XYZ file of C-alpha atoms in Angstrom:
669
model
C -6.781 28.344 26.634
C -9.635 26.927 25.461
C -11.427 29.682 27.565
C -9.898 32.202 25.483
C -11.811 31.275 22.111
C -15.586 31.642 23.564
C -15.718 35.436 22.840
C -16.262 34.219 19.536
C -19.183 31.697 19.890
C -21.811 33.747 19.343
C -20.013 36.004 15.769
C -22.420 35.148 12.831
C -19.114 34.886 10.283
C -17.183 31.812 10.370
C -14.508 31.546 12.894
C -11.515 29.477 12.376
C -8.484 29.426 14.934
C -5.308 26.865 13.718
C -2.118 25.425 15.809
C 0.525 27.961 13.175
C 2.852 25.554 13.623
C 1.297 22.391 13.129
C -1.499 23.760 10.896
C -4.592 21.709 13.989
C -7.331 23.302 14.027
C -8.111 24.166 17.859
C -11.428 25.937 17.870
C -13.950 26.764 15.612
C -17.319 28.817 16.631
C -20.812 27.440 16.439
C -21.739 29.159 13.592
C -18.585 27.958 11.423
C -19.602 24.223 12.442
C -22.815 24.601 11.490
C -22.108 26.507 7.751
C -19.525 23.288 6.900
C -21.751 20.882 7.807
C -20.542 19.679 11.098
C -21.930 18.624 14.809
C -18.869 19.294 16.868
C -15.130 19.690 16.602
C -14.944 16.226 17.101
C -16.960 15.047 14.501
C -14.492 17.681 12.027
C -11.425 16.112 13.414
C -12.468 12.633 12.739
C -14.261 13.217 9.501
C -12.323 12.129 5.727
C -15.425 12.451 3.298
C -14.056 13.756 -0.005
C -17.040 16.808 0.262
C -16.563 18.528 3.227
C -13.169 17.968 3.497
C -12.366 19.891 0.302
C -14.628 22.146 1.641
C -12.811 22.535 5.084
C -9.035 22.649 3.158
C -10.709 25.570 1.023
C -11.273 27.475 4.133
C -8.510 26.825 5.171
C -6.222 27.561 2.574
C -7.813 30.350 1.054
C -5.865 32.696 2.884
C -1.587 31.524 2.318
C -0.292 29.919 5.556
C 2.176 32.680 5.922
C 2.086 36.262 7.529
C 1.940 39.146 4.554
C 4.985 41.034 4.020
C 3.510 44.183 5.950
C 2.187 41.856 9.153
C -1.209 42.723 8.066
C -4.813 40.296 7.645
C -4.168 38.836 4.391
C -8.292 38.264 2.000
C -9.279 35.638 -0.134
C -12.660 34.891 -1.505
C -13.855 30.962 -0.991
C -16.922 29.537 -1.730
C -18.757 27.714 1.065
C -20.118 24.386 -0.812
C -22.771 23.168 2.081
C -24.635 26.585 1.543
C -23.496 27.761 -1.931
C -22.176 31.544 -1.169
C -19.716 33.303 -0.839
C -17.708 34.096 1.372
C -14.791 36.781 2.386
C -12.040 35.180 4.501
C -9.233 37.129 6.074
C -6.621 35.760 8.223
C -4.300 36.741 10.779
C -1.216 36.113 13.589
C -1.213 35.928 16.793
C 0.224 34.754 19.857
C -0.742 33.283 23.391
C 1.409 31.848 26.091
C 4.166 31.387 23.848
C 2.484 29.663 21.277
C 1.668 31.366 17.614
C -1.910 31.050 16.319
C -3.697 31.893 12.859
C -7.541 33.333 13.554
C -9.045 33.143 9.793
C -12.952 34.462 9.566
C -15.448 34.117 6.506
C -17.732 36.710 6.061
C -20.877 36.303 4.273
C -20.371 38.623 0.826
C -21.928 39.030 -2.406
C -20.204 37.613 -5.493
C -21.394 38.847 -8.815
C -20.190 36.120 -11.637
C -22.332 34.093 -9.618
C -25.543 36.401 -9.352
C -25.299 37.279 -12.871
C -26.076 33.506 -13.892
C -28.465 32.873 -11.534
C -30.273 36.234 -13.252
C -29.625 35.135 -16.535
C -30.990 31.858 -16.445
C -33.870 33.374 -15.184
C -34.185 36.033 -17.353
C -34.265 33.742 -20.218
C -37.275 31.790 -18.841
C -38.902 34.821 -18.325
C -37.927 36.390 -21.710
C -37.306 33.535 -24.315
C -39.359 30.340 -25.253
C -38.407 27.419 -22.850
C -40.448 23.367 -23.470
C -39.556 22.256 -19.989
C -40.869 18.702 -20.882
C -38.990 18.809 -24.166
C -35.456 20.068 -22.564
C -36.261 16.917 -19.852
C -37.001 14.418 -22.685
C -33.690 15.750 -24.419
C -31.877 15.250 -21.561
C -33.166 11.795 -20.616
C -33.272 10.043 -24.065
C -33.399 5.406 -23.628
C -30.913 6.444 -25.834
C -28.620 7.979 -23.080
C -27.086 5.557 -20.020
C -28.490 7.563 -17.948
C -31.460 8.002 -15.396
C -32.481 11.177 -14.735
C -34.785 12.233 -11.743
C -35.962 15.010 -9.806
C -38.441 16.254 -7.031
C -39.889 17.902 -3.882
C -38.192 16.474 -0.836
C -41.274 18.050 1.987
C -43.491 16.056 -0.241
C -41.809 13.754 -1.107
C -42.874 13.197 -4.713
C -40.927 13.071 -7.054
C -40.680 12.978 -11.285
C -38.452 9.922 -12.791
C -37.385 9.307 -16.264
C -39.120 6.730 -18.133
C -36.392 4.787 -19.199
C -35.420 4.910 -14.846
C -39.329 4.506 -14.532
C -39.148 0.501 -16.683
C -36.155 -0.140 -14.891
C -37.821 0.020 -11.675
C -41.320 -1.061 -13.333
C -42.994 1.435 -11.842
C -46.611 2.641 -13.660
C -46.018 6.256 -13.492
C -43.778 8.943 -14.144
C -44.680 10.391 -11.237
C -43.765 8.758 -7.788
C -44.055 9.146 -4.102
C -41.481 7.777 -1.778
C -38.969 7.748 -5.274
C -35.563 6.018 -3.067
C -37.683 3.577 -0.497
C -39.058 1.857 -3.724
C -35.788 1.585 -5.147
C -34.481 -0.238 -2.158
C -35.345 -3.168 -3.500
C -33.678 -2.714 -6.553
C -30.059 -2.302 -4.790
C -28.207 -4.969 -4.924
C -28.260 -6.863 -1.059
C -24.335 -6.284 -0.248
C -24.676 -2.611 -1.163
C -28.130 -1.719 0.075
C -26.200 -0.475 3.721
C -24.424 1.584 2.032
C -27.407 2.902 -0.191
C -29.247 3.638 3.305
C -26.567 5.423 4.794
C -25.781 7.910 1.774
C -29.070 8.926 1.523
C -29.419 9.648 5.373
C -26.028 11.144 6.281
C -26.963 13.627 2.959
C -29.921 14.435 5.184
C -28.660 14.882 8.659
C -25.511 16.389 7.357
C -27.578 18.997 5.045
C -25.456 18.217 2.276
C -26.174 20.228 -1.060
C -24.212 17.408 -3.090
C -24.879 13.338 -3.470
C -22.883 11.094 -5.194
C -22.586 6.679 -4.510
C -21.939 4.282 -6.615
C -23.639 1.336 -6.196
C -25.164 -2.287 -7.651
C -28.674 -2.285 -9.022
C -30.408 -5.319 -10.090
C -33.312 -4.112 -12.390
C -36.267 -5.400 -14.279
C -34.100 -7.598 -16.489
C -32.057 -9.460 -13.566
C -29.151 -8.289 -14.665
C -26.594 -6.449 -11.883
C -25.381 -3.747 -13.089
C -22.373 -0.924 -11.487
C -24.611 2.956 -11.201
C -23.532 5.955 -10.004
C -25.557 7.670 -8.635
C -25.206 12.408 -8.320
C -27.437 14.613 -7.481
C -27.991 18.377 -5.938
C -30.076 19.545 -3.319
C -31.772 22.714 -2.201
C -32.056 23.789 1.139
C -33.870 26.576 3.328
C -32.242 26.445 6.169
C -32.463 23.547 7.958
C -35.295 22.184 5.358
C -34.807 20.531 2.331
C -36.957 21.643 -1.054
C -35.862 19.810 -4.012
C -33.699 17.313 -4.808
C -32.717 16.664 -8.666
C -30.328 14.492 -10.010
C -29.298 11.158 -12.212
C -27.908 7.572 -12.154
C -25.758 6.613 -14.422
C -25.270 3.110 -16.396
C -21.122 2.310 -16.111
C -21.587 -1.023 -17.620
C -21.250 -0.005 -21.290
C -17.754 1.774 -20.286
C -16.180 -0.210 -17.451
C -16.716 -4.183 -16.713
C -16.737 -5.249 -13.008
C -14.898 -7.434 -11.333
C -16.115 -10.821 -11.101
C -14.534 -12.284 -7.806
C -14.674 -8.704 -5.935
C -17.421 -7.059 -7.436
C -15.377 -3.651 -7.786
C -14.916 -1.223 -11.054
C -11.653 -2.346 -13.164
C -8.602 -0.191 -14.387
C -10.651 1.976 -17.305
C -13.161 3.129 -14.643
C -9.870 4.340 -12.452
C -8.462 5.895 -15.554
C -10.812 7.667 -16.526
C -12.176 8.639 -12.609
C -8.662 10.028 -12.326
C -8.381 11.558 -15.440
C -11.778 13.228 -14.828
C -10.222 14.458 -10.847
C -6.969 15.824 -12.874
C -7.991 17.721 -15.974
C -10.489 19.516 -13.444
C -7.684 20.182 -11.243
C -9.554 18.681 -8.147
C -7.898 17.479 -5.054
C -7.670 13.961 -4.209
C -6.177 11.164 -2.715
C -5.053 7.728 -3.773
C -3.797 4.659 -1.798
C -2.436 1.656 -4.055
C -2.815 -1.239 -2.373
C -0.798 -4.516 -3.536
C -1.397 -7.765 -0.570
C 0.981 -9.739 0.327
C 2.218 -13.807 -0.487
C -1.298 -14.258 -1.671
C -0.374 -17.024 -4.182
C 0.895 -18.792 -0.658
C -2.437 -17.939 -0.272
C -4.227 -19.267 -3.162
C -1.473 -22.516 -3.093
C -2.484 -23.190 0.498
C -6.467 -22.492 1.208
C -7.072 -23.519 -2.568
C -8.419 -20.699 -5.753
C -12.816 -20.584 -4.378
C -11.471 -20.370 -0.055
C -9.038 -17.716 -1.657
C -11.858 -15.479 -4.686
C -13.609 -15.550 -1.000
C -11.034 -14.009 1.365
C -10.667 -10.842 -1.376
C -14.490 -10.251 -1.234
C -14.102 -10.543 2.636
C -11.271 -7.880 1.837
C -12.824 -5.795 -0.542
C -16.187 -5.413 1.476
C -14.526 -4.799 4.568
C -12.590 -1.829 3.146
C -16.059 -0.573 1.358
C -16.988 -0.541 5.059
C -14.622 1.550 6.739
C -13.466 3.255 3.905
C -16.449 5.791 3.221
C -16.401 8.498 0.503
C -14.091 6.314 -1.331
C -14.471 4.856 -4.504
C -12.138 1.146 -4.898
C -10.673 -0.608 -8.478
C -9.482 -3.756 -8.807
C -6.338 -2.978 -10.552
C -4.433 -6.267 -11.963
C -4.015 -9.323 -9.364
C -4.262 -8.475 -5.849
C -3.650 -4.751 -6.028
C -6.478 -2.023 -5.892
C -6.823 1.675 -5.333
C -8.667 3.365 -2.883
C -9.479 7.076 -4.193
C -10.760 9.609 -2.306
C -11.441 13.476 -3.628
C -9.853 15.980 -1.311
C -6.906 15.188 1.356
C -7.129 12.407 3.861
C -4.457 11.765 6.120
C -2.283 9.487 4.747
C -1.043 7.425 8.102
C -4.526 7.179 9.323
C -6.238 5.712 6.106
C -2.800 3.276 5.732
C -3.834 2.535 9.368
C -6.874 1.155 9.045
C -6.540 -0.606 4.964
C -3.586 -2.708 6.881
C -6.531 -3.502 9.811
C -8.698 -5.061 7.694
C -6.584 -6.580 5.575
C -4.828 -8.139 8.943
C -8.477 -9.289 10.628
C -10.073 -11.069 7.433
C -6.797 -12.578 7.267
C -6.993 -13.620 10.450
C -10.087 -14.844 10.589
C -8.845 -17.773 7.834
C -6.173 -18.521 10.715
C -3.063 -16.690 9.057
C -0.818 -14.590 10.674
C 0.634 -12.384 9.084
C 2.594 -9.301 10.007
C 3.024 -6.972 7.129
C -0.389 -8.370 4.984
C 0.225 -5.783 2.273
C 1.969 -2.941 0.870
C 1.018 0.220 0.698
C 1.798 3.142 -2.216
C 0.227 6.504 -1.816
C -0.139 9.494 -4.220
C -1.646 13.133 -4.505
C -3.595 14.274 -7.739
C -3.279 16.335 -9.459
C 0.518 17.267 -8.401
C 1.405 13.479 -9.024
C 0.325 13.228 -12.284
C -1.787 14.938 -15.392
C -3.873 12.180 -16.496
C -5.472 8.939 -15.027
C -3.351 6.466 -16.676
C -0.046 8.537 -15.075
C -1.573 8.669 -11.911
C -2.173 4.622 -11.546
C 1.010 3.638 -13.187
C 2.416 6.181 -10.185
C 0.947 4.485 -7.605
C 2.112 0.742 -8.800
C 5.087 2.239 -8.610
C 4.726 3.310 -5.084
C 3.758 -0.357 -4.195
C 6.468 -1.857 -6.081
C 8.624 -0.430 -3.216
C 6.692 -0.534 -1.048
C 6.819 -4.077 -0.813
C 10.595 -4.186 -0.816
C 10.245 -2.368 3.114
C 6.667 -2.796 4.362
C 7.606 -2.461 7.979
C 7.651 1.478 6.832
C 3.437 1.823 6.370
C 3.096 3.839 3.478
C 5.229 5.067 1.139
C 4.321 8.656 -0.384
C 5.230 8.870 -4.315
C 8.272 10.844 -4.991
C 9.491 12.016 -8.319
C 13.009 10.131 -8.227
C 11.425 6.911 -7.899
C 10.377 6.992 -11.949
C 14.353 7.762 -12.819
C 15.348 4.897 -10.509
C 12.408 2.374 -11.702
C 13.734 3.092 -14.919
C 17.054 2.047 -14.540
C 16.102 -0.674 -12.787
C 14.178 -2.148 -15.914
C 17.295 -1.911 -17.824
C 18.831 -3.933 -15.638
C 16.350 -6.062 -15.188
C 16.375 -6.268 -18.588
C 20.120 -7.031 -19.144
C 19.953 -9.751 -15.975
C 17.543 -11.611 -18.867
C 19.824 -11.521 -21.047
C 22.436 -12.486 -19.264
C 20.582 -15.379 -17.892
C 19.808 -17.002 -21.394
C 22.921 -16.450 -22.158
C 24.366 -19.281 -20.458
C 24.970 -17.049 -17.225
C 27.356 -14.144 -18.479
C 29.051 -11.866 -17.038
C 28.035 -14.081 -13.572
C 30.515 -15.232 -11.419
C 30.984 -16.540 -7.703
C 33.476 -16.501 -5.452
C 33.234 -17.556 -1.836
C 33.968 -16.880 1.167
C 36.126 -18.903 3.936
C 34.806 -19.481 7.138
C 37.670 -20.412 9.768
C 37.343 -22.119 13.065
C 37.541 -19.207 15.795
C 40.007 -20.611 17.977
C 42.928 -21.935 15.068
C 41.742 -19.433 12.149
C 41.971 -23.226 10.540
C 39.905 -22.853 7.262
C 37.275 -24.718 7.855
C 34.440 -24.347 5.118
C 33.020 -21.291 2.406
C 29.962 -19.851 2.214
C 29.635 -19.571 -1.969
C 28.305 -15.605 -3.166
C 27.281 -14.314 -6.535
C 28.249 -11.364 -8.472
C 27.031 -9.800 -11.256
C 28.537 -6.835 -13.740
C 26.188 -4.976 -15.815
C 27.672 -3.774 -19.031
C 31.350 -3.676 -16.880
C 29.669 -2.234 -13.918
C 29.631 -4.418 -10.435
C 25.958 -4.799 -9.240
C 25.571 -5.425 -5.556
C 23.850 -9.009 -4.681
C 21.168 -7.048 -2.509
C 20.334 -5.562 -5.838
C 20.789 -7.824 -8.695
C 18.772 -10.808 -6.620
C 15.920 -8.964 -5.948
C 15.315 -8.160 -9.327
C 16.063 -12.073 -10.212
C 13.511 -12.331 -8.000
C 10.753 -9.988 -9.468
C 11.092 -11.749 -12.950
C 11.318 -15.385 -11.615
C 15.198 -15.711 -13.341
C 16.296 -16.410 -9.695
C 14.743 -19.913 -10.151
C 17.258 -20.550 -13.557
C 20.344 -18.893 -11.522
C 19.614 -20.669 -8.112
C 19.964 -23.370 -10.223
C 23.652 -22.722 -11.814
C 24.668 -21.166 -8.369
C 24.058 -24.594 -6.644
C 26.254 -26.501 -9.705
C 28.742 -23.794 -8.464
C 28.421 -24.898 -5.210
C 28.964 -28.502 -5.949
C 31.517 -27.930 -8.633
C 33.843 -26.232 -6.107
C 33.243 -29.080 -3.312
C 34.367 -31.063 -5.733
C 37.788 -29.317 -5.610
C 37.741 -28.913 -2.200
C 36.875 -32.487 -1.669
C 40.709 -33.577 -3.032
C 42.967 -31.225 -0.409
C 39.986 -31.502 1.936
C 37.733 -34.249 2.063
C 35.529 -32.709 4.944
C 35.297 -28.987 3.235
C 31.794 -28.027 3.777
C 30.272 -25.186 1.169
C 27.435 -22.905 2.692
C 24.863 -22.107 -0.070
C 21.119 -19.583 -0.247
C 17.592 -20.103 -1.399
C 15.247 -17.370 -2.418
C 11.556 -18.206 -1.115
C 10.661 -18.832 -4.693
C 13.416 -21.747 -5.193
C 11.401 -23.482 -2.377
C 8.373 -23.647 -3.751
C 9.899 -24.748 -6.858
C 8.607 -28.245 -7.720
C 12.245 -28.920 -9.716
C 14.531 -27.699 -7.561
C 14.329 -31.118 -5.342
C 14.976 -33.092 -7.806
C 17.322 -30.478 -9.572
C 19.742 -30.760 -6.609
C 19.737 -34.580 -6.255
C 20.583 -35.643 -9.719
C 23.668 -32.629 -9.658
C 25.238 -34.102 -6.108
C 24.832 -37.721 -8.222
C 26.097 -36.423 -11.624
C 29.620 -35.046 -10.022
C 29.544 -37.463 -7.635
C 29.996 -35.071 -4.654
C 28.270 -35.867 -1.155
C 25.535 -33.759 0.240
C 27.670 -34.103 4.002
C 29.228 -31.119 2.094
C 26.998 -28.847 1.330
C 25.188 -26.168 4.129
C 22.084 -24.711 3.590
C 21.272 -21.490 4.997
C 17.841 -20.233 6.024
C 16.744 -17.007 7.166
C 13.686 -15.674 8.679
C 12.316 -15.075 5.610
C 11.702 -18.580 4.164
C 10.394 -19.108 7.205
C 7.810 -16.679 6.742
C 7.218 -16.933 3.371
C 6.213 -20.732 2.276
C 7.195 -22.720 5.792
C 4.882 -25.802 4.525
C 7.102 -25.873 1.461
C 10.298 -25.130 3.730
C 9.461 -28.068 5.944
C 9.292 -29.872 2.798
C 12.787 -28.796 1.928
C 14.814 -29.229 5.151
C 13.639 -33.144 4.864
C 14.929 -33.984 1.564
C 18.005 -31.792 2.124
C 17.823 -34.110 5.682
C 17.579 -37.015 3.428
C 20.399 -35.910 1.402
C 23.289 -35.777 4.396
C 23.185 -32.136 4.399
C 23.753 -29.693 7.106
C 21.124 -26.818 8.004
C 22.562 -22.981 8.879
C 20.289 -20.724 10.573
C 21.750 -17.135 8.567
C 21.297 -13.151 9.640
C 19.969 -14.896 13.552
C 19.045 -11.587 15.431
C 18.486 -9.323 12.184
C 14.620 -10.102 12.174
C 11.400 -11.197 14.755
C 11.300 -15.124 13.831
C 14.391 -16.369 14.405
C 14.194 -17.578 17.913
C 11.162 -19.889 16.921
C 12.696 -21.353 13.340
C 15.746 -21.791 16.237
C 12.759 -23.959 17.541
C 10.547 -25.045 15.028
C 13.600 -26.742 12.940
C 16.643 -28.781 13.304
C 19.087 -26.698 12.356
C 23.087 -27.779 13.004
C 24.822 -24.241 12.433
C 23.822 -20.488 14.039
C 25.068 -17.351 11.958
C 25.468 -14.520 13.962
C 24.879 -11.397 11.311
C 27.298 -8.835 11.158
C 24.964 -6.335 12.435
C 25.220 -7.478 16.076
C 29.018 -7.594 15.644
C 28.932 -3.655 15.495
C 26.600 -3.811 18.678
C 29.025 -6.220 20.335
C 31.934 -4.217 20.237
C 30.364 -0.542 21.168
C 27.634 -2.143 23.953
C 28.810 -3.982 26.974
C 25.134 -5.189 27.574
C 24.994 -6.508 24.025
C 28.318 -8.776 24.456
C 26.419 -10.634 27.792
C 23.108 -10.711 25.175
C 25.164 -11.972 23.015
C 27.431 -14.261 25.343
C 24.548 -15.755 26.453
C 22.837 -16.742 22.863
C 26.506 -18.546 22.061
C 25.950 -20.666 25.244
C 22.025 -21.384 24.776
C 23.102 -22.552 21.341
C 26.028 -24.924 22.960
C 23.622 -25.959 25.599
C 21.223 -27.225 22.119
C 24.068 -28.863 20.157
C 24.377 -25.754 17.846
C 27.641 -24.591 16.661
C 27.374 -20.857 16.493
C 29.125 -18.309 13.481
C 29.571 -14.881 13.882
C 30.137 -12.577 10.444
C 31.139 -9.856 9.737
C 34.452 -9.790 12.395
C 36.772 -6.711 10.190
C 39.258 -5.809 13.263
C 41.153 -7.613 16.070
C 39.519 -6.280 18.725
C 36.441 -7.918 17.120
C 38.223 -11.085 17.006
C 39.437 -10.922 20.676
C 35.305 -10.312 21.243
C 33.902 -13.237 19.476
C 36.588 -15.802 21.049
C 35.562 -14.533 24.553
C 32.449 -15.760 24.102
C 33.381 -18.857 22.493
C 31.950 -18.860 19.597
C 33.214 -21.931 16.908
C 33.373 -20.839 13.679
C 34.319 -16.977 12.404
C 33.616 -15.051 9.207
C 35.084 -11.848 7.796
C 37.632 -9.147 6.461
C 39.904 -10.018 9.562
C 41.008 -13.153 7.980
C 39.701 -13.321 3.975
C 37.616 -11.573 1.574
C 36.036 -13.120 -0.857
C 38.113 -15.709 -2.933
C 37.473 -17.046 -6.364
C 37.835 -20.959 -5.973
C 41.228 -21.576 -7.227
C 42.445 -18.477 -5.390
C 40.829 -20.694 -1.818
C 41.933 -24.024 -3.423
C 46.071 -22.336 -3.321
C 44.997 -21.245 0.604
C 44.475 -24.580 1.619
C 46.813 -26.450 -0.522
C 49.237 -24.376 1.363
C 47.985 -24.643 5.048
């Protein structure tokens, strides 16, 4: 099919052909590639720099993506940022071999407004008094935070403002090879970007130049500068280069660890893009579990890791502007629209590689959010707040890659904020609105109650809230530390009640990963057992994959101390995650609890039944008991019995009961 397009190779118009369904560019003629600043169609597919992408997007979207009502071609005006000319863009549709394509041709035309502006400026210079030197000094005064330059590119001779001459220690305002003389003043770590940026402008015949770099002037202070300029071309020859450098130090302080600009700079940049209705893609990056890394590596080494991550991101995300927000949250901003899946993959890979070099293996090293400007926010502050909301929700489900902003997030976040405040009030008010229930665990063969798992319940203003929701919120606001101690105390009190009827009765309890890292939790457990006269042998600590992945060193200490107190260890949600087998081998668990989702699978699949049966057999050979969760029907119970599982937990036998209800069941038995 590609041979069909070659009839357009010699056309002097820009010709672009797209797949009408996928919007993928399948062909652009050589003249079109040159006019847009590309060397090949392959380079066009890989390029995601702001100005080239925005220029190309302007061509593609100049006409609508659907046929006009009468089926004929549509026509719009489009200005090419590369050559500065205005083109008439025509769009039409055709079909080849069952596939539908859209063809866009752009023909050079005259734009009256542009020429009127040019002629008006020229007329002013010819007709009215104009003092060139005074005008230049008025826009480059020492009081202004700008350093101005302009020059003849072919002769490589530039004139610089007094402020720039003093900053670079030059002897004259007339400078040969300005950019080579300025290079030593560019901060060492930014020099490669500086050279690459200038080179790409010339190689790709760009009309605009823009970089943010650190400079170290004659006073030896390192300052962030915004470098901007425009280049006039005569075909392939650059003629004139004029621009300025803006000192950002007075407005924005750079982060001392990473060297990135901070929140105020991001607000101003995004506000400017939003007000000018310029398209931009904003990525929010939140590093995962960095507090644990900080604790294990130490502050200095963790800071070094942050610098390495930021250096990698700067190198790999060329054309992006990076900012550090608070803690370990960052922004990556690129004018125009970029492929979010591809960029998020680059970001994730950069961070993962840096972690790996430090000996840190992490499946999901970061949470990524993404939004578009200006459609997702009217100001810089709104855009930042919303991309931070994306990070917040992305952390809850890191497997999904990058999370795109949606408007329902704002309402959901508002409700959760109100709920979080209510949780804090209830915890401070002696756990008002909270209660615990216990779901019995029965012997697989006899149905006799062997023990139970303690579960928490909470009502917010009279409405029951799921534990998955309020536990997650309590972990985020750290209320889980106090709440976890309260739940443990309720488990010990329940044990004391049941031991009178059943001395071997056991109560299982769960802990949050935050409790594992809480230095006060173990002493509290010991003191509580002693205060109520309960043996640790009547308690079972349930752990999940999350604990193993979050804080393995703290977990080992907790397991060891709980063993010393006589507690048993259970591996919960087995089969739900990817690390459970590692935990099974690493920690001497007494009980393996198969996740309720496994119950759904084995009820429908013979293959799944055989697989789970082999897991049960392997556990028994390793002298570990097995409990199957989520058994709700007689059919499911029959399957579990044939697998010879030791214990069963589910609604088929008992719903969660309060302490008195369960005590009655035990007494009756």
